[in-house]
Structures are given as structure tokens and as C-alpha cells.
mmCIF file of C-alpha atoms in Angstrom:
data_model
loop_
_atom_site.group_PDB
_atom_site.id
_atom_site.type_symbol
_atom_site.label_atom_id
_atom_site.label_comp_id
_atom_site.label_asym_id
_atom_site.label_seq_id
_atom_site.Cartn_x
_atom_site.Cartn_y
_atom_site.Cartn_z
ATOM 1 C CA GLY Q 164 28.513 7.059 46.202
ATOM 2 C CA ASP Q 165 26.198 7.131 43.289
ATOM 3 C CA SER Q 166 23.879 4.239 42.673
ATOM 4 C CA VAL Q 167 20.997 3.167 40.484
ATOM 5 C CA THR Q 168 18.235 0.779 41.563
ATOM 6 C CA GLN Q 169 15.886 -0.938 39.081
ATOM 7 C CA MET Q 170 12.902 -3.119 39.450
ATOM 8 C CA GLU Q 171 13.916 -6.809 39.522
ATOM 9 C CA GLY Q 172 12.970 -8.988 36.488
ATOM 10 C CA PRO Q 173 12.346 -10.819 34.546
ATOM 11 C CA VAL Q 174 9.259 -9.021 33.254
ATOM 12 C CA THR Q 175 7.036 -11.036 30.990
ATOM 13 C CA LEU Q 176 4.236 -9.283 28.972
ATOM 14 C CA SER Q 177 1.948 -10.091 26.134
ATOM 15 C CA GLU Q 178 2.331 -8.160 22.888
ATOM 16 C CA GLU Q 179 0.602 -4.785 22.928
ATOM 17 C CA ALA Q 180 0.666 -4.596 26.788
ATOM 18 C CA PHE Q 181 1.750 -1.428 28.707
ATOM 19 C CA LEU Q 182 5.323 -1.515 30.057
ATOM 20 C CA THR Q 183 6.761 0.232 33.123
ATOM 21 C CA ILE Q 184 10.307 -0.472 34.397
ATOM 22 C CA ASN Q 185 10.992 1.471 37.546
ATOM 23 C CA CYS Q 186 14.318 3.193 38.024
ATOM 24 C CA THR Q 187 15.399 5.297 41.135
ATOM 25 C CA TYR Q 188 18.811 6.834 41.687
ATOM 26 C CA THR Q 189 21.137 8.283 44.364
ATOM 27 C CA ALA Q 190 23.621 10.891 43.365
ATOM 28 C CA THR Q 191 25.709 13.506 45.119
ATOM 29 C CA GLY Q 192 25.377 16.040 42.223
ATOM 30 C CA TYR Q 193 22.975 16.692 39.364
ATOM 31 C CA PRO Q 194 23.370 13.772 36.995
ATOM 32 C CA SER Q 195 22.173 12.964 33.551
ATOM 33 C CA LEU Q 196 20.024 9.976 33.261
ATOM 34 C CA PHE Q 197 19.960 7.241 30.588
ATOM 35 C CA TRP Q 198 18.277 4.067 29.521
ATOM 36 C CA TYR Q 199 20.338 1.492 27.616
ATOM 37 C CA VAL Q 200 19.050 -1.603 25.926
ATOM 38 C CA GLN Q 201 20.964 -4.852 25.346
ATOM 39 C CA TYR Q 202 19.633 -7.230 22.734
ATOM 40 C CA PRO Q 203 20.642 -10.970 22.895
ATOM 41 C CA GLY Q 204 24.323 -11.416 21.962
ATOM 42 C CA GLU Q 205 24.966 -7.606 21.498
ATOM 43 C CA GLY Q 206 26.516 -4.807 23.498
ATOM 44 C CA LEU Q 207 24.492 -2.116 25.235
ATOM 45 C CA GLN Q 208 23.068 0.696 23.234
ATOM 46 C CA LEU Q 209 21.586 4.015 24.117
ATOM 47 C CA LEU Q 210 17.795 4.050 24.077
ATOM 48 C CA LEU Q 211 17.080 7.562 25.430
ATOM 49 C CA LYS Q 212 18.456 10.061 27.872
ATOM 50 C CA ALA Q 213 17.506 13.258 29.890
ATOM 51 C CA THR Q 214 19.835 15.861 31.209
ATOM 52 C CA LYS Q 215 17.812 17.996 33.544
ATOM 53 C CA ALA Q 216 14.741 17.844 35.713
ATOM 54 C CA ASP Q 217 11.346 17.461 33.935
ATOM 55 C CA ASP Q 218 13.057 16.566 30.661
ATOM 56 C CA LYS Q 219 11.448 13.685 28.840
ATOM 57 C CA GLY Q 220 13.618 11.292 26.760
ATOM 58 C CA SER Q 221 11.895 9.343 24.030
ATOM 59 C CA ASN Q 222 12.814 6.956 21.360
ATOM 60 C CA LYS Q 223 11.163 4.029 19.446
ATOM 61 C CA GLY Q 224 7.913 4.552 21.435
ATOM 62 C CA PHE Q 225 9.749 4.398 24.756
ATOM 63 C CA GLU Q 226 9.567 7.371 27.197
ATOM 64 C CA ALA Q 227 11.101 8.350 30.500
ATOM 65 C CA THR Q 228 10.853 11.611 32.509
ATOM 66 C CA TYR Q 229 13.505 12.947 34.756
ATOM 67 C CA ARG Q 230 11.890 13.420 38.186
ATOM 68 C CA LYS Q 231 14.248 15.170 40.602
ATOM 69 C CA GLU Q 232 11.689 15.410 43.419
ATOM 70 C CA THR Q 233 11.399 11.606 43.441
ATOM 71 C CA THR Q 234 14.894 10.792 42.066
ATOM 72 C CA SER Q 235 13.309 8.567 39.406
ATOM 73 C CA PHE Q 236 13.472 7.852 35.639
ATOM 74 C CA HIS Q 237 10.852 5.233 35.007
ATOM 75 C CA LEU Q 238 10.791 3.762 31.524
ATOM 76 C CA GLU Q 239 7.337 3.319 29.758
ATOM 77 C CA LYS Q 240 6.006 2.176 26.543
ATOM 78 C CA GLY Q 241 2.291 2.030 25.664
ATOM 79 C CA SER Q 242 2.339 -1.083 23.467
ATOM 80 C CA VAL Q 243 5.289 -3.449 23.582
ATOM 81 C CA GLN Q 244 6.237 -5.821 20.614
ATOM 82 C CA VAL Q 245 8.064 -9.103 20.503
ATOM 83 C CA SER Q 246 11.026 -7.320 19.221
ATOM 84 C CA ASP Q 247 11.339 -5.240 22.454
ATOM 85 C CA SER Q 248 12.423 -8.393 24.350
ATOM 86 C CA ALA Q 249 15.882 -7.404 25.793
ATOM 87 C CA VAL Q 250 17.580 -6.288 28.983
ATOM 88 C CA TYR Q 251 17.082 -2.690 29.912
ATOM 89 C CA PHE Q 252 19.657 -0.768 31.977
ATOM 90 C CA CYS Q 253 19.075 2.408 33.756
ATOM 91 C CA ALA Q 254 22.187 4.551 34.282
ATOM 92 C CA LEU Q 255 23.420 7.968 35.463
ATOM 93 C CA SER Q 256 26.434 10.123 34.698
ATOM 94 C CA GLU Q 257 27.488 12.925 36.999
ATOM 95 C CA ASN Q 258 28.190 16.360 35.709
ATOM 96 C CA ASN Q 259 31.763 16.304 36.937
ATOM 97 C CA TYR Q 260 35.239 16.016 35.428
ATOM 98 C CA GLY Q 261 35.913 12.745 33.762
ATOM 99 C CA GLN Q 262 33.504 10.052 32.928
ATOM 100 C CA ASN Q 263 31.442 8.336 35.537
ATOM 101 C CA PHE Q 264 28.642 6.115 34.295
ATOM 102 C CA VAL Q 265 26.809 4.176 36.926
ATOM 103 C CA PHE Q 266 24.611 1.347 35.591
ATOM 104 C CA GLY Q 267 21.663 -0.400 37.353
ATOM 105 C CA PRO Q 268 21.557 -4.209 37.502
ATOM 106 C CA GLY Q 269 19.346 -4.482 34.419
ATOM 107 C CA THR Q 270 15.798 -5.704 33.907
ATOM 108 C CA ARG Q 271 15.041 -8.538 31.476
ATOM 109 C CA LEU Q 272 11.882 -8.055 29.427
ATOM 110 C CA SER Q 273 10.224 -10.898 27.603
ATOM 111 C CA VAL Q 274 7.353 -10.167 25.319
ATOM 112 C CA LEU Q 275 5.161 -13.017 24.114
ATOM 113 C CA PRO Q 276 3.197 -13.008 20.895
ATOM 114 C CA ASP J 34 31.173 4.055 10.933
ATOM 115 C CA ALA J 35 32.196 0.519 11.909
ATOM 116 C CA GLY J 36 31.452 1.020 15.572
ATOM 117 C CA VAL J 37 33.454 -0.268 18.449
ATOM 118 C CA ILE J 38 35.194 -3.559 17.411
ATOM 119 C CA GLN J 39 36.155 -6.215 19.875
ATOM 120 C CA SER J 40 38.059 -9.428 19.322
ATOM 121 C CA PRO J 41 37.761 -12.270 19.857
ATOM 122 C CA ARG J 42 34.072 -12.662 19.964
ATOM 123 C CA HIS J 43 34.390 -15.925 22.114
ATOM 124 C CA GLU J 44 37.390 -17.191 23.996
ATOM 125 C CA VAL J 45 37.676 -20.526 25.733
ATOM 126 C CA THR J 46 40.808 -21.203 27.749
ATOM 127 C CA GLU J 47 42.064 -23.268 30.588
ATOM 128 C CA MET J 48 42.817 -22.036 34.096
ATOM 129 C CA GLY J 49 46.247 -20.611 34.257
ATOM 130 C CA GLN J 50 46.472 -19.444 30.724
ATOM 131 C CA GLU J 51 47.054 -15.898 29.568
ATOM 132 C CA VAL J 52 44.146 -14.180 27.854
ATOM 133 C CA THR J 53 44.137 -10.977 25.762
ATOM 134 C CA LEU J 54 41.113 -9.199 24.732
ATOM 135 C CA ARG J 55 41.314 -6.438 22.097
ATOM 136 C CA CYS J 56 39.282 -3.322 21.313
ATOM 137 C CA LYS J 57 39.306 -0.777 18.523
ATOM 138 C CA PRO J 58 37.244 2.276 19.536
ATOM 139 C CA ILE J 59 35.320 4.601 17.290
ATOM 140 C CA SER J 60 37.713 6.913 15.518
ATOM 141 C CA GLY J 61 37.805 10.328 17.149
ATOM 142 C CA HIS J 62 36.547 9.098 20.496
ATOM 143 C CA ASP J 63 38.729 10.151 23.431
ATOM 144 C CA TYR J 64 37.439 7.972 26.157
ATOM 145 C CA LEU J 65 37.640 4.201 26.243
ATOM 146 C CA PHE J 66 36.073 1.909 28.861
ATOM 147 C CA TRP J 67 36.394 -1.748 29.817
ATOM 148 C CA TYR J 68 33.344 -3.334 31.479
ATOM 149 C CA ARG J 69 32.723 -6.881 32.753
ATOM 150 C CA GLN J 70 29.228 -8.321 32.803
ATOM 151 C CA THR J 71 28.178 -11.323 34.966
ATOM 152 C CA MET J 72 24.834 -12.616 36.176
ATOM 153 C CA MET J 73 25.884 -12.163 39.847
ATOM 154 C CA ARG J 74 27.460 -8.720 39.677
ATOM 155 C CA GLY J 75 25.789 -7.068 36.649
ATOM 156 C CA LEU J 76 27.894 -4.525 34.602
ATOM 157 C CA GLU J 77 31.126 -3.516 36.310
ATOM 158 C CA LEU J 78 33.492 -0.744 35.171
ATOM 159 C CA LEU J 79 37.043 -2.167 35.223
ATOM 160 C CA ILE J 80 39.112 0.728 33.850
ATOM 161 C CA TYR J 81 38.771 3.769 31.611
ATOM 162 C CA PHE J 82 41.174 5.835 29.503
ATOM 163 C CA ASN J 83 41.198 9.429 28.337
ATOM 164 C CA ASN J 84 43.399 10.260 25.541
ATOM 165 C CA ASN J 85 45.197 6.897 25.884
ATOM 166 C CA VAL J 86 45.994 7.595 29.556
ATOM 167 C CA PRO J 87 44.431 5.387 32.314
ATOM 168 C CA ILE J 88 42.274 7.556 34.529
ATOM 169 C CA ASP J 89 40.624 5.169 36.873
ATOM 170 C CA ASP J 90 41.521 1.528 37.369
ATOM 171 C CA SER J 91 39.932 1.055 40.753
ATOM 172 C CA GLY J 92 37.522 -1.537 39.281
ATOM 173 C CA MET J 93 40.306 -3.866 38.101
ATOM 174 C CA PRO J 94 39.750 -6.928 40.436
ATOM 175 C CA GLU J 95 43.347 -7.761 41.132
ATOM 176 C CA ASP J 96 46.888 -7.706 39.717
ATOM 177 C CA ARG J 97 46.188 -10.443 37.331
ATOM 178 C CA PHE J 98 44.273 -7.937 35.198
ATOM 179 C CA SER J 99 46.101 -5.313 33.290
ATOM 180 C CA ALA J 100 45.027 -2.910 30.375
ATOM 181 C CA LYS J 101 46.841 -0.857 27.946
ATOM 182 C CA MET J 102 46.044 1.747 25.261
ATOM 183 C CA PRO J 103 49.154 2.223 23.145
ATOM 184 C CA ASN J 104 47.480 4.510 20.748
ATOM 185 C CA ALA J 105 44.083 6.135 20.057
ATOM 186 C CA SER J 106 42.860 3.195 17.986
ATOM 187 C CA PHE J 107 43.730 0.128 20.104
ATOM 188 C CA SER J 108 43.373 -1.171 23.624
ATOM 189 C CA THR J 109 43.966 -4.539 25.238
ATOM 190 C CA LEU J 110 42.767 -6.182 28.397
ATOM 191 C CA LYS J 111 45.018 -8.886 29.661
ATOM 192 C CA ILE J 112 44.348 -11.545 32.284
ATOM 193 C CA GLN J 113 47.447 -13.549 33.483
ATOM 194 C CA PRO J 114 46.888 -16.168 34.946
ATOM 195 C CA SER J 115 43.142 -16.735 34.161
ATOM 196 C CA GLU J 116 40.890 -18.349 36.677
ATOM 197 C CA PRO J 117 37.396 -19.806 36.297
ATOM 198 C CA ARG J 118 35.830 -16.914 38.176
ATOM 199 C CA ASP J 119 37.039 -14.610 35.427
ATOM 200 C CA SER J 120 34.463 -16.122 33.111
ATOM 201 C CA ALA J 121 32.164 -13.337 31.918
ATOM 202 C CA VAL J 122 31.279 -11.118 29.027
ATOM 203 C CA TYR J 123 33.868 -8.303 28.620
ATOM 204 C CA PHE J 124 32.721 -5.084 26.920
ATOM 205 C CA CYS J 125 34.666 -2.293 25.466
ATOM 206 C CA ALA J 126 33.002 1.035 24.989
ATOM 207 C CA SER J 127 34.129 4.500 23.706
ATOM 208 C CA SER J 128 32.702 8.021 23.871
ATOM 209 C CA TYR J 129 33.525 11.556 22.836
ATOM 210 C CA ARG J 130 34.413 14.249 25.408
ATOM 211 C CA ALA J 131 33.629 14.300 29.006
ATOM 212 C CA THR J 132 30.359 13.754 30.755
ATOM 213 C CA ASN J 133 26.938 13.182 29.474
ATOM 214 C CA GLU J 134 27.973 11.892 26.102
ATOM 215 C CA LYS J 135 26.599 8.455 25.254
ATOM 216 C CA LEU J 136 28.683 5.340 25.381
ATOM 217 C CA PHE J 137 29.089 3.209 22.274
ATOM 218 C CA PHE J 138 29.556 -0.405 23.165
ATOM 219 C CA GLY J 139 31.269 -3.248 21.259
ATOM 220 C CA SER J 140 29.559 -6.605 20.980
ATOM 221 C CA GLY J 141 31.608 -8.094 23.770
ATOM 222 C CA THR J 142 33.940 -11.068 24.253
ATOM 223 C CA GLN J 143 32.483 -14.017 25.862
ATOM 224 C CA LEU J 144 35.266 -15.540 27.944
ATOM 225 C CA SER J 145 35.063 -18.948 29.452
ATOM 226 C CA VAL J 146 37.920 -20.160 31.683
ATOM 227 C CA LEU J 147 37.756 -23.949 32.284
#
């Protein structure tokens, strides 16, 4: 079945550091890929998405590129802020009938001032 | 738009008691999902509905769990009887149309079964 693997956390960075959170996936079809973010005490919210190979999703300074050849969707940000501290989830959704979101285990990011 | 609304925000109960969690999806959304989040197992899909009809309940852990969606604006997740291992954060999410549309999550219900 489909699956998503993320780098284990927690990840601790200083403010203005460069961030990379690795994500790889296994899918039978041709999925869309997502990054969701969960701030403390809240539900998940969509950060960015990409629906086909070589697409780049971007939002709030975060970027991720859909790499079909390496089945990856790594999240990057050039300069993190304390307010970026959260848990980040990589997810996929297959292009088939019905809804089938598969989430990774999440990576906790802590940004120190 | 008020977003997905869940209640209660926190629930503390004793083992053996019945627990009912409630969810109001975003108006116009035709998919509704129930997820459970724990440290050990991460985010698990329990069940989802399309147009109020349960489509896939294979994630429901056992018969103690049941979910209903009597109309497009309301869903419940019930646990009877509750057990300490049910302690988790339960999220409701909704979306519009099939595949590739983003999920809108509620703020969750933190359930503690003592």
C-alpha cells in the first residue's frame, strides 16, 4: 500500500538557519503530494501542495518540489523563524475514486531565538 | 467561514463510560473524516463519509467505536465502553469533492480515559 516516510525529529534550529525536512513516498499510482503543518494545540493545516512531477509548491517561504524520479518531496525554507516551530506532516493523495490521504509520522521543528 | 468545529475541546472520563465526540464540517463540503493522533501511532484515519454515507471504516479499531453522519452538517464519533488506550487527540476534517482537494481540520478533541 501507499506510504510516506519522513526524517525523524525533533529538529532544533537557530533562528535564520536553513531548514530541510526529508520526505519520500511509495505509491501505486500517480499521487498529489502535500505538506501540512500543526501548531501547538491546533489541527493540521495545509502548507503547500504539488500535483505533478517537477511542480514546486510554495507558501510562507517554504518550498517543496515533486521529484518523481526519486519519489521525494523535501520541505525547505531558507531562513526559519521562531514562529515556524510546529510539527510538519508530509502526505499524499492518490488520483483515484474517493479520498485516500496517507500521512507521514510528522517531524517536530523547534526554532530557538 | 467558521471552519470545522469540534466539541468538546477536552474530555476526561473514566474507563467504561460512553464518550461522544461531535463535529460540524464546513458548509458545502461533501467529505468528512475522523482521525486519531497519538505519539505512538501518529495520525490514523478511522473512517470517512461521502455525502453522509460511510465509505471506509477499516480504520475503526474495534466494535467499541462507531460513527454516524445523520446530515451534511453533523457527525459523531462514539466510544462505548471507553478504555485508557483510547486516550488520544481526535480530529475531524472535511473537504470538497474527491481527490487532491485539501483537508480542513478542526482543532481536535483531547480525550483522556482514566
